[in-house]
Short mmCIF file of C-alpha atoms and ligand atoms in Angstrom, two decimals:
data_model
loop_
_atom_site.label_atom_id
_atom_site.label_comp_id
_atom_site.label_asym_id
_atom_site.label_seq_id
_atom_site.Cartn_x
_atom_site.Cartn_y
_atom_site.Cartn_z
CA MET A 186 -10.17 -86.67 32.28
CA LEU A 187 -9.79 -90.47 33.04
CA ALA A 188 -8.64 -91.94 35.64
CA PRO A 189 -5.17 -92.91 36.08
CA SER A 190 -5.77 -95.93 37.78
CA LEU A 191 -7.22 -97.24 34.28
CA ALA A 192 -6.31 -95.28 31.40
CA LEU A 193 -2.80 -95.45 31.83
CA ASP A 194 -2.19 -98.59 30.60
CA TRP A 195 0.17 -99.85 28.85
CA PRO A 196 -0.29 -99.05 25.21
CA ASN A 197 -3.37 -96.39 25.64
CA LEU A 198 -3.77 -97.07 21.65
CA PRO A 199 -5.78 -94.22 19.87
CA VAL A 200 -8.36 -96.52 17.79
CA VAL A 201 -10.74 -95.02 15.51
CA ARG A 202 -12.60 -98.30 14.60
CA ALA A 203 -12.64 -101.84 14.68
CA GLU A 204 -14.03 -104.63 12.76
CA GLY A 205 -12.99 -108.19 12.31
CA LEU A 206 -9.05 -108.93 13.82
CA PHE A 207 -8.15 -105.70 13.20
CA LEU A 208 -7.81 -102.40 15.27
CA TYR A 209 -7.30 -98.70 13.04
CA GLY A 210 -5.49 -96.80 14.74
CA LEU A 211 -5.93 -92.54 14.88
CA ASP A 212 -2.03 -92.75 13.08
CA GLY A 213 -3.45 -94.25 10.33
CA LYS A 214 -2.31 -97.98 10.91
CA GLN A 215 -4.03 -101.12 11.74
CA TYR A 216 -3.28 -103.84 14.01
CA MET A 217 -3.80 -107.71 14.58
CA ASP A 218 -6.00 -107.47 17.66
CA PHE A 219 -3.72 -110.87 19.75
CA MET A 220 -5.78 -109.83 22.74
CA ALA A 221 -9.49 -109.91 21.46
CA ALA A 222 -10.42 -107.02 24.15
CA PHE A 223 -9.55 -109.12 26.41
CA GLY A 224 -11.49 -112.36 25.13
CA VAL A 225 -14.67 -110.22 25.04
CA VAL A 226 -14.54 -110.14 21.06
CA ASN A 227 -13.84 -114.45 19.98
CA VAL A 228 -16.82 -113.70 17.38
CA GLY A 229 -14.10 -110.71 16.28
CA HIS A 230 -15.19 -106.92 16.00
CA ASN A 231 -18.29 -105.11 14.92
CA HIS A 232 -19.16 -108.93 13.70
CA PRO A 233 -22.21 -107.64 11.21
CA ARG A 234 -24.79 -110.82 13.09
CA VAL A 235 -24.54 -109.05 16.79
CA ILE A 236 -23.62 -105.66 15.85
CA ALA A 237 -27.77 -105.84 13.94
CA ALA A 238 -29.23 -107.48 16.06
CA ALA A 239 -28.64 -105.10 18.63
CA ARG A 240 -29.36 -102.25 17.01
CA LYS A 241 -33.10 -104.09 15.71
CA GLN A 242 -33.05 -104.39 19.39
CA MET A 243 -32.36 -100.94 20.42
CA GLU A 244 -35.95 -98.85 17.88
CA LYS A 245 -37.45 -101.64 19.53
CA GLN A 246 -36.60 -101.51 23.30
CA VAL A 247 -32.76 -100.12 25.45
CA HIS A 248 -33.55 -101.19 28.03
CA GLY A 249 -35.90 -103.70 30.60
CA ALA A 250 -35.76 -103.26 34.23
CA VAL A 251 -35.90 -107.44 34.25
CA GLY A 252 -38.14 -109.37 37.06
CA VAL A 253 -41.03 -106.41 36.69
CA THR A 254 -40.62 -107.05 33.21
CA LEU A 255 -39.35 -108.89 30.75
CA HIS A 256 -38.52 -109.49 27.53
CA GLU A 257 -37.88 -111.16 25.16
CA SER A 258 -34.21 -111.37 24.47
CA VAL A 259 -33.42 -112.52 28.47
CA LEU A 260 -36.19 -115.32 27.48
CA ARG A 261 -34.25 -116.12 24.54
CA LEU A 262 -30.87 -116.26 25.91
CA ALA A 263 -31.58 -118.51 29.00
CA GLU A 264 -34.00 -120.91 26.55
CA LYS A 265 -29.94 -121.13 24.47
CA LEU A 266 -27.23 -121.18 27.00
CA PRO A 267 -28.58 -124.38 28.42
CA ASP A 268 -28.05 -126.10 24.80
CA ILE A 269 -24.18 -125.21 24.97
CA LEU A 270 -23.42 -125.50 29.12
CA PRO A 271 -22.31 -128.33 30.28
CA GLY A 272 -23.57 -130.66 32.67
CA HIS A 273 -27.09 -129.47 34.04
CA LEU A 274 -26.80 -125.77 34.51
CA ASP A 275 -30.75 -124.93 32.54
CA MET A 276 -30.86 -121.06 35.89
CA PHE A 277 -29.55 -117.40 35.21
CA PHE A 278 -28.81 -114.43 37.01
CA PHE A 279 -27.20 -112.18 34.98
CA GLY A 280 -25.73 -109.07 35.44
CA ASN A 281 -23.72 -106.42 33.32
CA SER A 282 -19.67 -107.58 33.94
CA GLY A 283 -17.73 -110.49 35.36
CA SER A 284 -16.97 -108.76 39.00
CA GLU A 285 -20.07 -108.89 39.33
CA ALA A 286 -21.28 -112.26 38.00
CA ILE A 287 -18.26 -113.67 40.70
CA GLU A 288 -20.96 -111.06 42.96
CA GLY A 289 -23.19 -113.67 42.54
CA SER A 290 -22.23 -116.93 42.74
CA ILE A 291 -20.45 -116.51 45.66
CA LYS A 292 -23.61 -115.10 47.09
CA LEU A 293 -25.27 -118.27 45.55
CA ALA A 294 -23.09 -119.97 46.91
CA ARG A 295 -23.14 -118.27 51.36
CA ASN A 296 -26.63 -118.28 50.81
CA VAL A 297 -28.27 -122.02 50.01
CA THR A 298 -25.29 -123.12 51.71
CA LYS A 299 -25.16 -121.03 54.65
CA ARG A 300 -22.16 -121.20 54.54
CA ALA A 301 -18.91 -118.21 54.92
CA GLY A 302 -15.82 -120.11 54.09
CA ILE A 303 -14.34 -119.93 50.31
CA ILE A 304 -11.43 -121.59 48.61
CA ALA A 305 -9.85 -119.44 46.68
CA PHE A 306 -6.37 -119.91 44.85
CA THR A 307 -3.19 -118.38 44.42
CA GLY A 308 -2.12 -116.38 40.37
CA ALA A 309 -6.60 -115.89 40.41
CA PHE A 310 -8.40 -113.66 38.53
CA HIS A 311 -11.10 -112.67 40.31
CA GLY A 312 -12.67 -108.97 39.30
CA ARG A 313 -12.53 -105.84 41.24
CA THR A 314 -15.00 -105.49 43.22
CA TYR A 315 -14.36 -106.22 46.73
CA GLY A 316 -15.75 -109.48 46.52
CA ALA A 317 -14.07 -111.09 43.72
CA ALA A 318 -10.44 -108.89 44.65
CA SER A 319 -11.29 -110.94 47.95
CA LEU A 320 -10.94 -114.11 45.96
CA THR A 321 -8.11 -112.79 43.64
CA ALA A 322 -5.09 -114.31 44.78
CA SER A 323 -2.77 -112.86 40.82
CA LYS A 324 -0.78 -109.69 42.44
CA ALA A 325 0.27 -108.77 45.41
CA LEU A 326 -1.03 -105.56 43.93
CA TYR A 327 -4.17 -105.32 43.07
CA ARG A 328 -4.64 -106.23 46.81
CA THR A 329 -2.38 -102.90 48.12
CA GLY A 330 -4.10 -100.52 49.55
CA LEU A 331 -7.76 -102.29 49.87
CA ASP A 332 -7.68 -104.11 53.59
CA PRO A 333 -9.49 -105.47 54.77
CA PHE A 334 -10.90 -108.20 52.08
CA LEU A 335 -13.82 -109.95 52.27
CA PRO A 336 -13.15 -113.09 56.12
CA GLY A 337 -13.62 -116.11 54.85
CA ILE A 338 -11.59 -116.66 52.16
CA TYR A 339 -8.47 -118.79 51.57
CA HIS A 340 -6.32 -118.94 49.71
CA VAL A 341 -4.36 -122.29 48.42
CA PRO A 342 -1.23 -123.08 45.30
CA TYR A 343 -3.56 -123.55 41.93
CA ALA A 344 -2.09 -126.72 40.58
CA ASP A 345 0.89 -124.22 37.75
CA PRO A 346 3.04 -126.88 35.77
CA TYR A 347 4.96 -124.74 34.22
CA HIS A 348 5.84 -122.90 38.37
CA SER A 349 5.37 -126.32 40.28
CA SER A 350 8.66 -127.74 42.42
CA HIS A 351 8.47 -130.93 40.24
CA PRO A 352 7.64 -128.87 36.09
CA ASP A 353 8.24 -132.40 34.38
CA ASP A 354 6.04 -134.26 36.44
CA GLU A 355 2.53 -133.58 36.19
CA THR A 356 1.01 -135.50 38.92
CA LYS A 357 3.15 -133.86 41.27
CA CYS A 358 2.59 -130.70 40.07
CA VAL A 359 -1.75 -131.37 40.85
CA GLU A 360 0.14 -133.45 44.08
CA GLU A 361 1.74 -130.54 45.50
CA SER A 362 -1.45 -128.77 44.48
CA ILE A 363 -4.10 -130.65 46.30
CA ASN A 364 -2.56 -131.80 49.36
CA ALA A 365 -1.75 -128.21 50.11
CA LEU A 366 -5.27 -128.29 50.02
CA GLU A 367 -6.58 -130.84 51.85
CA THR A 368 -4.28 -129.06 54.77
CA THR A 369 -6.10 -126.14 54.82
CA LEU A 370 -9.51 -128.49 55.84
CA ASN A 371 -7.88 -129.97 58.19
CA ARG A 372 -5.92 -127.40 59.85
CA LEU A 373 -7.77 -124.02 59.16
CA ILE A 374 -11.27 -124.26 58.29
CA ALA A 375 -13.69 -127.75 58.49
CA PRO A 376 -15.72 -128.98 54.95
CA SER A 377 -18.72 -128.01 56.81
CA GLN A 378 -18.11 -124.27 57.11
CA ILE A 379 -17.69 -123.76 53.51
CA ALA A 380 -19.80 -122.91 50.89
CA ALA A 381 -17.15 -123.09 47.68
CA ILE A 382 -14.11 -123.11 45.51
CA ILE A 383 -13.86 -121.37 43.10
CA VAL A 384 -10.95 -122.09 40.51
CA GLU A 385 -9.68 -120.45 36.57
CA PRO A 386 -9.72 -123.96 34.71
CA VAL A 387 -7.79 -121.69 32.63
CA GLN A 388 -5.90 -119.02 34.76
CA GLY A 389 -6.01 -115.67 32.55
CA GLU A 390 -5.33 -112.94 34.07
CA GLY A 391 -2.89 -115.39 36.77
CA GLY A 392 0.08 -116.06 33.61
CA TYR A 393 -2.78 -117.98 30.27
CA VAL A 394 -1.94 -121.27 33.78
CA VAL A 395 -3.45 -125.00 31.70
CA PRO A 396 -3.98 -126.77 34.67
CA PRO A 397 -3.36 -130.46 34.38
CA LYS A 398 -6.44 -132.16 34.10
CA GLU A 399 -6.82 -133.82 36.64
CA PHE A 400 -6.58 -131.08 39.36
CA LEU A 401 -10.32 -130.07 37.86
CA VAL A 402 -11.53 -133.56 38.23
CA ARG A 403 -10.00 -133.92 41.72
CA LEU A 404 -11.82 -130.85 42.87
CA ARG A 405 -14.18 -132.60 41.30
CA GLU A 406 -14.49 -134.73 43.74
CA ILE A 407 -12.93 -133.49 46.93
CA CYS A 408 -16.36 -131.06 47.00
CA THR A 409 -18.73 -133.86 46.31
CA GLN A 410 -16.96 -135.73 48.86
CA ASN A 411 -17.59 -133.07 51.67
CA ASP A 412 -20.29 -131.02 49.85
CA LEU A 413 -19.11 -128.49 48.05
CA LEU A 414 -20.64 -125.65 45.47
CA LEU A 415 -18.33 -125.82 42.92
CA ILE A 416 -17.13 -122.63 40.88
CA PHE A 417 -16.15 -121.97 38.09
CA ASP A 418 -14.75 -119.47 36.88
CA GLU A 419 -15.35 -119.59 32.84
CA VAL A 420 -15.47 -115.50 32.19
CA GLN A 421 -12.35 -115.37 29.96
CA SER A 422 -12.50 -119.43 29.60
CA GLY A 423 -16.41 -119.60 28.17
CA PHE A 424 -17.43 -119.61 24.62
CA GLY A 425 -14.90 -121.24 22.86
CA ARG A 426 -11.58 -119.89 23.38
CA THR A 427 -10.28 -123.15 24.73
CA GLY A 428 -11.69 -125.13 21.24
CA GLU A 429 -15.49 -126.27 23.01
CA TRP A 430 -17.86 -123.86 24.06
CA PHE A 431 -16.02 -123.86 28.16
CA ALA A 432 -13.02 -124.45 29.09
CA ALA A 433 -16.28 -127.46 31.66
CA GLN A 434 -16.08 -130.00 28.80
CA ALA A 435 -12.15 -128.77 27.19
CA PHE A 436 -11.81 -131.21 31.16
CA GLY A 437 -14.58 -133.01 31.61
CA VAL A 438 -15.67 -131.94 34.90
CA GLU A 439 -19.13 -130.34 35.70
CA PRO A 440 -19.25 -126.95 38.50
CA ASP A 441 -22.50 -126.67 39.89
CA ILE A 442 -21.89 -123.45 39.59
CA MET A 443 -20.71 -122.03 36.31
CA VAL A 444 -19.79 -117.65 36.17
CA LEU A 445 -19.81 -116.61 32.25
CA ALA A 446 -18.83 -112.70 30.94
CA LYS A 447 -16.52 -110.91 28.54
CA GLY A 448 -17.13 -112.82 25.72
CA ILE A 449 -20.67 -113.68 26.15
CA ALA A 450 -22.50 -110.85 24.23
CA SER A 451 -18.79 -109.08 21.59
CA GLY A 452 -18.26 -106.32 23.80
CA PHE A 453 -21.91 -105.85 25.51
CA PRO A 454 -21.86 -105.15 29.09
CA LEU A 455 -23.14 -108.75 30.50
CA GLY A 456 -22.74 -111.17 32.91
CA ALA A 457 -24.37 -114.67 33.64
CA VAL A 458 -24.62 -116.25 36.94
CA CYS A 459 -25.43 -120.65 35.63
CA ALA A 460 -26.49 -123.18 38.16
CA HIS A 461 -28.90 -125.88 38.18
CA GLY A 462 -32.22 -124.90 38.65
CA ASP A 463 -32.56 -126.74 41.86
CA LEU A 464 -29.79 -125.14 43.39
CA MET A 465 -30.39 -121.57 42.04
CA ASN A 466 -34.27 -121.68 43.58
CA ARG A 467 -33.27 -122.41 47.07
CA TRP A 468 -31.30 -118.62 46.45
CA GLU A 469 -33.94 -116.54 48.75
CA SER A 470 -35.83 -114.37 46.39
CA THR A 471 -34.56 -110.36 46.72
CA VAL A 472 -31.51 -111.27 48.70
CA HIS A 473 -29.20 -110.37 45.33
CA GLY A 474 -30.79 -107.87 42.63
CA THR A 475 -29.90 -106.03 39.59
CA THR A 476 -30.86 -102.45 37.97
CA PHE A 477 -29.55 -102.63 34.50
CA GLY A 478 -28.60 -106.92 34.57
CA GLY A 479 -29.93 -108.84 31.18
CA ASN A 480 -30.56 -105.40 29.31
CA PRO A 481 -32.57 -106.76 26.47
CA VAL A 482 -29.60 -105.84 24.27
CA SER A 483 -27.32 -106.88 25.45
CA CYS A 484 -29.30 -110.09 25.61
CA ALA A 485 -29.54 -110.27 21.79
CA ALA A 486 -26.17 -109.99 21.27
CA ALA A 487 -25.78 -112.29 23.33
CA VAL A 488 -27.90 -114.42 20.87
CA ALA A 489 -26.70 -113.85 17.46
CA THR A 490 -22.99 -114.41 19.03
CA ILE A 491 -24.23 -118.13 20.06
CA ASP A 492 -25.75 -118.30 16.55
CA THR A 493 -23.01 -117.12 15.18
CA ILE A 494 -19.38 -118.85 16.49
CA ARG A 495 -22.18 -122.14 16.35
CA GLU A 496 -22.52 -120.91 12.17
CA GLU A 497 -19.66 -120.11 11.07
CA HIS A 498 -17.68 -123.19 13.61
CA LEU A 499 -15.36 -121.03 15.71
CA ILE A 500 -15.29 -123.68 17.96
CA GLU A 501 -14.01 -126.50 15.74
CA ASN A 502 -12.37 -122.96 13.77
CA ALA A 503 -10.10 -122.51 17.50
CA LYS A 504 -8.76 -126.31 17.96
CA ARG A 505 -7.33 -126.05 14.52
CA MET A 506 -5.78 -121.77 14.40
CA GLY A 507 -5.09 -122.74 18.32
CA GLU A 508 -3.10 -126.02 17.60
CA HIS A 509 -1.08 -124.20 14.70
CA LEU A 510 0.16 -120.77 16.31
CA ARG A 511 1.31 -123.12 19.76
CA ASN A 512 3.10 -125.14 16.87
CA LYS A 513 4.98 -121.20 15.49
CA ALA A 514 5.00 -120.51 19.05
CA MET A 515 7.14 -124.08 20.22
CA GLU A 516 9.52 -122.99 16.44
CA LEU A 517 10.01 -119.34 18.14
CA LYS A 518 10.44 -121.41 21.50
CA ARG A 519 13.27 -124.09 19.62
CA LYS A 520 14.55 -120.33 18.13
CA TYR A 521 15.26 -117.84 21.34
CA PRO A 522 15.51 -119.08 24.40
CA VAL A 523 14.38 -115.53 26.39
CA ILE A 524 11.48 -118.43 25.57
CA GLY A 525 10.89 -120.90 28.73
CA ASP A 526 7.03 -121.70 27.67
CA VAL A 527 4.36 -122.39 25.86
CA ARG A 528 1.31 -123.40 26.54
CA GLY A 529 -2.10 -123.31 25.94
CA VAL A 530 -5.47 -124.61 25.32
CA GLY A 531 -7.66 -123.54 21.48
CA LEU A 532 -7.14 -119.63 21.55
CA MET A 533 -6.15 -119.43 24.72
CA ASN A 534 -2.10 -118.97 25.34
CA GLY A 535 0.35 -117.61 26.77
CA MET A 536 4.41 -117.65 26.22
CA GLU A 537 6.51 -117.02 29.32
CA PHE A 538 9.87 -114.94 29.25
CA ILE A 539 12.96 -116.06 30.92
CA MET A 540 16.44 -114.89 31.57
CA PRO A 541 18.57 -117.74 29.41
CA GLY A 542 20.36 -120.14 31.45
CA THR A 543 18.63 -119.87 35.35
CA ASP A 544 16.32 -121.89 35.66
CA ARG A 545 12.39 -120.74 34.81
CA GLN A 546 13.82 -116.82 35.99
CA PRO A 547 11.38 -114.09 34.46
CA ASN A 548 12.37 -111.48 32.01
CA ALA A 549 9.42 -108.92 31.80
CA ALA A 550 12.42 -106.53 30.09
CA ALA A 551 12.65 -109.07 27.50
CA ALA A 552 8.15 -109.96 27.59
CA LYS A 553 7.87 -105.90 27.63
CA LYS A 554 9.75 -105.12 24.51
CA THR A 555 8.63 -108.06 22.51
CA LEU A 556 5.01 -105.91 22.55
CA ASN A 557 6.31 -102.64 22.41
CA GLU A 558 8.48 -104.34 19.27
CA SER A 559 5.12 -106.76 18.03
CA LEU A 560 3.49 -103.61 18.12
CA ALA A 561 4.95 -101.42 16.04
CA ARG A 562 4.83 -103.89 13.31
CA GLY A 563 0.75 -103.65 14.09
CA LEU A 564 0.56 -106.70 15.95
CA LEU A 565 -0.81 -105.78 19.40
CA MET A 566 -0.18 -108.02 21.91
CA TYR A 567 -0.45 -107.35 25.74
CA PRO A 568 1.04 -108.95 29.38
CA CYS A 569 0.04 -111.15 31.48
CA GLY A 570 2.22 -113.93 34.78
CA LEU A 571 3.49 -112.63 38.69
CA ASN A 572 5.19 -110.25 36.49
CA GLY A 573 3.71 -109.39 33.77
CA GLN A 574 6.65 -112.07 32.09
CA VAL A 575 4.22 -113.79 29.62
CA ILE A 576 2.45 -112.92 26.45
CA ARG A 577 -0.85 -113.59 25.44
CA LEU A 578 -1.95 -115.06 22.13
CA ALA A 579 -5.10 -115.43 21.91
CA PRO A 580 -6.73 -113.22 18.55
CA PRO A 581 -10.40 -113.85 18.07
CA LEU A 582 -11.68 -116.88 16.51
CA ILE A 583 -12.67 -115.53 13.48
CA ILE A 584 -8.52 -115.89 12.72
CA THR A 585 -7.47 -117.22 9.65
CA GLN A 586 -4.13 -119.54 8.88
CA GLU A 587 -2.55 -116.81 7.15
CA HIS A 588 -3.06 -114.60 9.92
CA VAL A 589 -1.46 -116.25 12.12
CA ASP A 590 1.62 -116.90 10.55
CA LYS A 591 1.36 -113.95 9.58
CA ALA A 592 1.46 -112.79 13.62
CA MET A 593 4.59 -115.39 14.02
CA ASN A 594 6.18 -113.72 11.43
CA ILE A 595 6.29 -110.58 13.33
CA LEU A 596 6.48 -112.22 16.79
CA ASP A 597 9.40 -113.92 14.85
CA GLU A 598 10.96 -110.40 13.83
CA SER A 599 9.47 -108.94 16.89
CA LEU A 600 12.16 -111.27 18.56
CA LYS A 601 14.81 -110.98 16.51
CA SER A 602 15.27 -107.38 17.64
CA LEU A 603 15.86 -108.15 21.38
C1 PLP B 238 -11.65 -114.92 34.91
C2 PLP B 238 -11.33 -113.58 35.08
N1 PLP B 238 -12.63 -112.97 35.92
C3 PLP B 238 -13.13 -112.62 36.41
C4 PLP B 238 -13.31 -111.50 35.10
C5 PLP B 238 -13.23 -109.57 35.99
O1 PLP B 238 -14.41 -108.92 34.98
P1 PLP B 238 -14.65 -107.80 34.60
O2 PLP B 238 -13.56 -106.48 34.56
O3 PLP B 238 -15.36 -108.30 33.64
O4 PLP B 238 -15.35 -107.36 36.30
C6 PLP B 238 -11.95 -111.58 34.20
C7 PLP B 238 -11.29 -109.62 34.35
O5 PLP B 238 -10.86 -109.71 33.04
C8 PLP B 238 -11.35 -112.32 34.64
O6 PLP B 238 -10.70 -112.68 33.26
#
């Protein structure tokens, strides 16, 4: 039996096979996967090139204890990543998941600065392990019955344009968040006690929230001025999802540490803490380690994933299809007053449901009904946001215009049935 904490998630769809954009159900039906298995299969399910690379590696060596022994695929991946990462991130610690990489990033920040404080944001989702859950503030449910959390963490409001008290004014929205951050630095914890600010450059689970660029620019400035490390959690926004390799490039802001997972190896378990060698070399020896991290098969799949994204021009496709998808979603917004907001960057898009005629009052029931109706018509999407009132529109980056149109027609039909 599977533990209900995970296995009772919606919709519990029995699937027997997956290929490209599609999942094939036990019911004999084909489903379009518009959540890309939580932003993991950016190159599509079971991409032949990724499968071939993993299979080839499996025949040579499945496991290698990195450090004790070295294998080619982990070195090839470490050689390739700097070409696609922003700035000067050229040294890596590989683990198995997003949460584990988040743990690594805060251990790195605390260990090199010898400071405990960490600033995170409301709406953030950084994972389920204790350090990552301590940083998470997207839903109280994810923290219920788990106290005490890691000490030294302070949450300040994220710059969330749609939910700010000035929804039509990006400048004021940024000010609101930055003022709260400055109040925290002045009244609660001095910068001299802080190791890092950790932020999702586009929030995922918190509601697919795209902040104004100025928010990330100001965080960078505050970190530089106060000698704090800026950590970007690009677990969900990475690997082409935003129409650039990473959101950091989409916004033109460089972090000191970047955390990667999900799309990095197209479904094989892998996470990475990335930093410049000057910083990484200050992480004291053996303070952090792993048994499975940097697994040869996962690393081979990651190398093939990067090559695939590049050679199939998937970043350009994510940008183009994202624009097309948002245009279509905006048409639906004009048609159905239950849609309060459509937002996104690249193929990381959210559609927020509200009670019509109210001031942005969340309507999770309408979102849920739309999800169920769409699933019955062969379109799998998944909710996010505080109340589950946002639907993610985040298909694999291989999607064609024809399939975007087909999915948006299904969404239209589902909305009509509300
Ligand atoms: C932004 C972000 N960070 C971290 C995580 C945790 O990753 P994992 O589930 O691989 O531990 C997630 C997972 O959804 C995420 O979206």
